[in-house]
Every structure is written in structure tokens, then in C-alpha cells.
């Protein structure tokens, strides 16, 4: 009887390992969301920054992990450690909207009015948008 119980226990453990491996494989190979194909919430950079500075928890419920299309003036342009272009849009006096672009865009200039679309990842001193694309430069 002991050998039979050991065999059954071994089979159950093996099944759990196989199931766990399948779940990990599926999650690892899950396709990334493309910002171009997403329908975005449309808002100005000033209103987005104001919403987060007034009530971060409420703004997270509306915007966190959602595609956002933001219109605003470029306050600053820089490159991050991965050499990706980071555009900061003017928001309120204390915070702006920081957009990390998927691909660098040499046509962007400080002071230009732009429309940028990206996924909202939260708020530090600026609202952070990631995986962004430039929709229009006005």
C-alpha cells in the first residue's frame, strides 16, 4: 500500500508541476498591448496632472494602466538610461506629464504643441506615461 501511495503522490506532484509550467509559459509569451491599436481616453496634460495632484487614488482608478491620449506643450526633452526619448508636457505649476516614447522622434521641439498616446503607469512628481507614440505635432 505504501508504494501505491507514493506513486499517487508522485503523479499528483508531477501534474502540478506540468500545470505550473504551462501557466508560466503562457504568461511569459503573452503578447504585449500595442498603444496604436488601443482606444485612448483623451485629456489635456494640464487636466491629467491636476487630477493626480488633487486626488491620486481617484485618478489611479480612472487612468492607471489605461491608454491615454494627452495634448500639451513640450516643456522638456531628454533621453533616459535606455536612450529612449522622454518628453515632459506642461501640466500644473508643480507637476507635468512625462512620456517615454517607443521610438525617438527628432521632429519634436521644446515649446511645440503635441498629441501623445501612451499607457499611464502612475504618479511620482509627474504623471508617467510609458510606451508612447506621437500622434500629432501641431
XYZ file of C-alpha atoms in Angstrom:
138
model
C 0.000 0.000 0.000
C 2.867 2.390 0.754
C 4.299 2.035 -2.759
C 0.887 2.812 -4.257
C 0.514 5.966 -2.091
C 3.989 7.116 -3.091
C 3.158 6.592 -6.794
C -0.100 8.560 -6.482
C 1.658 11.379 -4.619
C 4.383 11.470 -7.275
C 1.820 11.630 -10.082
C -0.083 14.474 -8.347
C 3.151 16.442 -7.842
C 4.121 15.867 -11.482
C 0.691 17.098 -12.664
C 1.005 20.260 -10.546
C 4.491 20.902 -11.951
C 3.242 20.459 -15.517
C 0.273 22.746 -14.883
C 2.514 25.378 -13.276
C 4.964 25.197 -16.177
C 2.128 25.649 -18.688
C 0.792 28.704 -16.827
C 4.241 30.309 -16.588
C 4.851 29.642 -20.307
C 1.510 31.234 -21.263
C 2.136 34.331 -19.126
C 5.699 34.754 -20.404
C 4.613 34.549 -24.048
C 1.518 36.699 -23.641
C 1.502 39.378 -26.378
C 2.107 42.966 -25.291
C -0.618 45.536 -25.760
C 0.119 47.880 -28.630
C -0.755 51.514 -27.976
C -1.571 52.097 -31.648
C -4.478 49.640 -31.560
C -5.922 50.885 -28.246
C -8.773 53.360 -27.900
C -7.498 56.054 -25.568
C -9.051 58.434 -23.076
C -8.483 61.976 -24.358
C -7.335 64.654 -21.902
C -5.042 67.685 -21.735
C -1.729 67.377 -19.913
C -2.808 70.130 -17.532
C -6.070 68.367 -16.583
C -4.326 64.999 -16.175
C -1.659 66.466 -13.871
C -4.332 68.420 -11.953
C -6.423 65.282 -11.484
C -3.446 63.412 -9.971
C -2.355 66.305 -7.764
C -5.874 66.712 -6.332
C -6.591 63.032 -5.591
C -4.091 60.363 -6.631
C -6.272 57.401 -5.599
C -9.236 58.654 -7.611
C -7.046 59.440 -10.622
C -5.479 55.958 -10.464
C -8.961 54.425 -10.716
C -9.619 56.447 -13.882
C -6.239 56.335 -15.621
C -3.825 53.701 -14.230
C -2.858 51.025 -16.816
C -5.193 52.605 -19.356
C -4.301 54.141 -22.722
C -4.304 57.942 -22.505
C -4.083 60.478 -25.334
C -2.611 63.710 -23.959
C -2.400 67.131 -25.590
C 0.073 69.702 -24.305
C 3.132 71.876 -24.755
C 6.571 70.297 -24.577
C 8.404 71.615 -21.507
C 11.486 69.395 -21.822
C 13.007 66.630 -23.954
C 15.719 64.237 -22.735
C 16.935 60.659 -23.121
C 16.732 58.091 -20.325
C 19.278 55.357 -19.425
C 17.957 53.111 -22.215
C 18.446 56.003 -24.685
C 14.675 56.323 -25.126
C 13.329 59.807 -25.647
C 11.413 61.242 -22.688
C 9.108 64.187 -23.355
C 7.727 66.223 -20.443
C 4.494 68.083 -21.150
C 3.494 71.161 -19.159
C 0.875 70.362 -16.556
C 0.395 72.322 -13.359
C 2.947 74.539 -11.599
C 4.238 71.560 -9.591
C 3.876 68.614 -11.976
C 3.731 67.683 -15.626
C 3.222 64.594 -17.764
C 6.336 62.533 -18.503
C 6.050 60.473 -21.716
C 8.623 57.808 -22.608
C 8.486 57.244 -26.371
C 8.721 53.858 -28.078
C 10.794 55.411 -30.873
C 12.791 58.627 -30.787
C 11.311 61.477 -32.820
C 13.732 64.179 -33.993
C 10.864 66.453 -35.123
C 9.907 67.213 -31.507
C 10.994 70.631 -30.247
C 10.671 72.309 -26.865
C 7.580 74.583 -26.824
C 5.747 72.647 -29.552
C 2.135 71.594 -29.046
C 1.796 67.808 -29.407
C -0.602 64.934 -29.006
C 0.983 61.847 -27.428
C -0.648 58.498 -26.711
C 0.631 56.069 -24.064
C -0.193 53.841 -21.098
C -0.484 55.567 -17.719
C 1.766 53.905 -15.140
C 1.159 56.217 -12.192
C 2.292 59.386 -10.498
C 5.528 60.433 -8.848
C 6.127 64.171 -9.140
C 4.882 63.896 -12.730
C 2.209 61.678 -14.254
C 4.079 58.874 -16.036
C 3.067 57.583 -19.475
C 5.012 54.664 -20.954
C 5.268 53.022 -24.400
C 4.172 56.302 -26.001
C 3.759 57.283 -29.633
C 3.483 60.755 -31.099
C 0.061 61.154 -32.705
C 0.484 64.713 -33.981
C 2.866 67.660 -33.786
C 0.998 70.943 -34.161
